[in-house]
PDB file of C-alpha atoms and ligand atoms in Angstrom:
ATOM      1  CA  MET A   1       0.070  -0.112  -0.034  1.00 54.00           C
ATOM      2  CA  GLU A   2       0.890   3.506  -0.715  1.00 63.00           C
ATOM      3  CA  LYS A   3       2.342   5.406   2.217  1.00 80.00           C
ATOM      4  CA  LEU A   4       0.212   8.662   3.136  1.00 90.00           C
ATOM      5  CA  ASN A   5       1.932  11.691   2.390  1.00 92.00           C
ATOM      6  CA  LEU A   6       0.669  14.270   5.022  1.00 94.00           C
ATOM      7  CA  LYS A   7       3.055  17.190   3.671  1.00 94.00           C
ATOM      8  CA  ILE A   8       1.324  17.376   0.114  1.00 95.00           C
ATOM      9  CA  VAL A   9      -1.763  19.917   0.459  1.00 96.00           C
ATOM     10  CA  TYR A  10      -4.547  18.664  -1.706  1.00 96.00           C
ATOM     11  CA  ASP A  11      -7.577  20.644  -3.069  1.00 94.00           C
ATOM     12  CA  LEU A  12     -10.817  19.408  -1.374  1.00 93.00           C
ATOM     13  CA  GLU A  13     -12.250  18.926  -4.915  1.00 93.00           C
ATOM     14  CA  ASN A  14      -9.380  16.790  -6.183  1.00 94.00           C
ATOM     15  CA  PRO A  15      -8.373  14.333  -3.158  1.00 95.00           C
ATOM     16  CA  PRO A  16      -5.634  11.691  -3.941  1.00 94.00           C
ATOM     17  CA  PHE A  17      -8.294   9.006  -3.395  1.00 94.00           C
ATOM     18  CA  LYS A  18     -12.091   8.953  -3.053  1.00 95.00           C
ATOM     19  CA  GLU A  19     -12.124   5.978  -1.140  1.00 95.00           C
ATOM     20  CA  TYR A  20      -9.386   4.888   1.242  1.00 94.00           C
ATOM     21  CA  PRO A  21      -7.718   1.784   0.142  1.00 92.00           C
ATOM     22  CA  HIS A  22      -6.702   0.596   3.622  1.00 92.00           C
ATOM     23  CA  CYS A  23     -10.131  -0.098   4.708  1.00 94.00           C
ATOM     24  CA  HIS A  24     -12.306   0.819   1.663  1.00 95.00           C
ATOM     25  CA  CYS A  25     -14.096   3.611   3.394  1.00 95.00           C
ATOM     26  CA  ASP A  26     -15.589   6.303   1.297  1.00 96.00           C
ATOM     27  CA  ILE A  27     -16.963   8.613   4.322  1.00 97.00           C
ATOM     28  CA  PHE A  28     -14.487  11.237   5.430  1.00 97.00           C
ATOM     29  CA  TYR A  29     -14.367  14.008   7.876  1.00 96.00           C
ATOM     30  CA  LYS A  30     -12.708  17.154   8.434  1.00 96.00           C
ATOM     31  CA  LYS A  31     -12.900  19.282  11.833  1.00 94.00           C
ATOM     32  CA  GLU A  32     -15.070  22.135  12.117  1.00 91.00           C
ATOM     33  CA  SER A  33     -16.481  24.455  14.993  1.00 92.00           C
ATOM     34  CA  CYS A  34     -19.660  26.526  14.744  1.00 88.00           C
ATOM     35  CA  TYR A  35     -21.301  29.200  16.886  1.00 91.00           C
ATOM     36  CA  GLY A  36     -24.399  31.066  16.882  1.00 92.00           C
ATOM     37  CA  LYS A  37     -27.813  30.941  18.237  1.00 90.00           C
ATOM     38  CA  TYR A  38     -30.936  29.170  16.900  1.00 88.00           C
ATOM     39  CA  ASP A  39     -34.423  28.651  17.785  1.00 88.00           C
ATOM     40  CA  PHE A  40     -35.486  25.333  19.014  1.00 87.00           C
ATOM     41  CA  TYR A  41     -39.114  24.157  18.242  1.00 88.00           C
ATOM     42  CA  PHE A  42     -41.180  21.853  20.177  1.00 85.00           C
ATOM     43  CA  SER A  43     -44.486  20.755  20.993  1.00 87.00           C
ATOM     44  CA  TYR A  44     -46.366  19.245  23.975  1.00 89.00           C
ATOM     45  CA  LYS A  45     -48.392  17.449  21.815  1.00 88.00           C
ATOM     46  CA  GLU A  46     -46.165  15.960  19.037  1.00 75.00           C
ATOM     47  CA  GLN A  47     -42.771  15.531  20.509  1.00 69.00           C
ATOM     48  CA  ASP A  48     -41.155  13.609  17.958  1.00 74.00           C
ATOM     49  CA  ILE A  49     -42.387  15.204  14.533  1.00 83.00           C
ATOM     50  CA  VAL A  50     -41.349  19.029  15.182  1.00 88.00           C
ATOM     51  CA  ASP A  51     -38.743  19.862  12.565  1.00 89.00           C
ATOM     52  CA  ASN A  52     -35.405  21.530  13.733  1.00 88.00           C
ATOM     53  CA  SER A  53     -33.342  20.774  10.342  1.00 86.00           C
ATOM     54  CA  ALA A  54     -33.151  24.733  10.041  1.00 86.00           C
ATOM     55  CA  MET A  55     -31.431  25.075  13.547  1.00 83.00           C
ATOM     56  CA  TYR A  56     -28.198  25.008  11.746  1.00 83.00           C
ATOM     57  CA  ASP A  57     -28.697  27.655   9.148  1.00 85.00           C
ATOM     58  CA  GLY A  58     -28.137  30.743  11.436  1.00 85.00           C
ATOM     59  CA  LEU A  59     -24.900  28.903  12.494  1.00 89.00           C
ATOM     60  CA  THR A  60     -21.505  30.301  11.651  1.00 90.00           C
ATOM     61  CA  HIS A  61     -19.113  27.281  10.500  1.00 86.00           C
ATOM     62  CA  LYS A  62     -15.353  27.564  10.995  1.00 88.00           C
ATOM     63  CA  ASN A  63     -12.773  25.051   9.727  1.00 86.00           C
ATOM     64  CA  THR A  64     -10.625  24.014  12.578  1.00 88.00           C
ATOM     65  CA  GLY A  65      -8.414  21.650  10.925  1.00 90.00           C
ATOM     66  CA  LYS A  66      -6.039  20.947   8.124  1.00 94.00           C
ATOM     67  CA  TYR A  67      -6.443  17.360   7.471  1.00 96.00           C
ATOM     68  CA  VAL A  68      -9.120  15.006   6.070  1.00 97.00           C
ATOM     69  CA  TYR A  69      -9.691  12.002   8.480  1.00 97.00           C
ATOM     70  CA  CYS A  70     -11.342   8.433   7.611  1.00 96.00           C
ATOM     71  CA  SER A  71     -14.790   8.007   9.351  1.00 96.00           C
ATOM     72  CA  GLU A  72     -14.163   4.128   9.891  1.00 95.00           C
ATOM     73  CA  CYS A  73     -10.734   3.958  11.334  1.00 95.00           C
ATOM     74  CA  ASN A  74     -10.296   8.078  12.310  1.00 96.00           C
ATOM     75  CA  LYS A  75      -6.817   7.971  10.277  1.00 96.00           C
ATOM     76  CA  ARG A  76      -5.514  11.223   9.195  1.00 96.00           C
ATOM     77  CA  LEU A  77      -5.460  10.772   5.462  1.00 96.00           C
ATOM     78  CA  PHE A  78      -4.284  13.748   3.703  1.00 96.00           C
ATOM     79  CA  LYS A  79      -3.842  17.953   4.220  1.00 96.00           C
ATOM     80  CA  TYR A  80      -6.314  19.909   2.405  1.00 95.00           C
ATOM     81  CA  ARG A  81      -7.241  23.428   1.405  1.00 89.00           C
ATOM     82  CA  GLU A  82     -10.816  24.665   0.419  1.00 78.00           C
TER      83      GLU A  82
HETATM   84 ZN1  LIG B 101     -10.222   3.776   7.598  1.00 65.11          ZN
END
């Protein structure tokens, strides 16, 4: 297997691979933080079905890391820029 090179910076749109060959996982993650305020909707009658999917819309996202990780084994895979 090819050794991972963590010094090369890849464009996020043009990664070295779209599936990590070691564990064949194709779900990746990068580290972000977010802050902000939102309204949380709820009902005393319909506790499960109130939609809160818009809560993230008002949050400000910020990248806090430089690396892309494998969601399966949490290995640091490559360095990226947006
Ligand atoms: Zn993995």
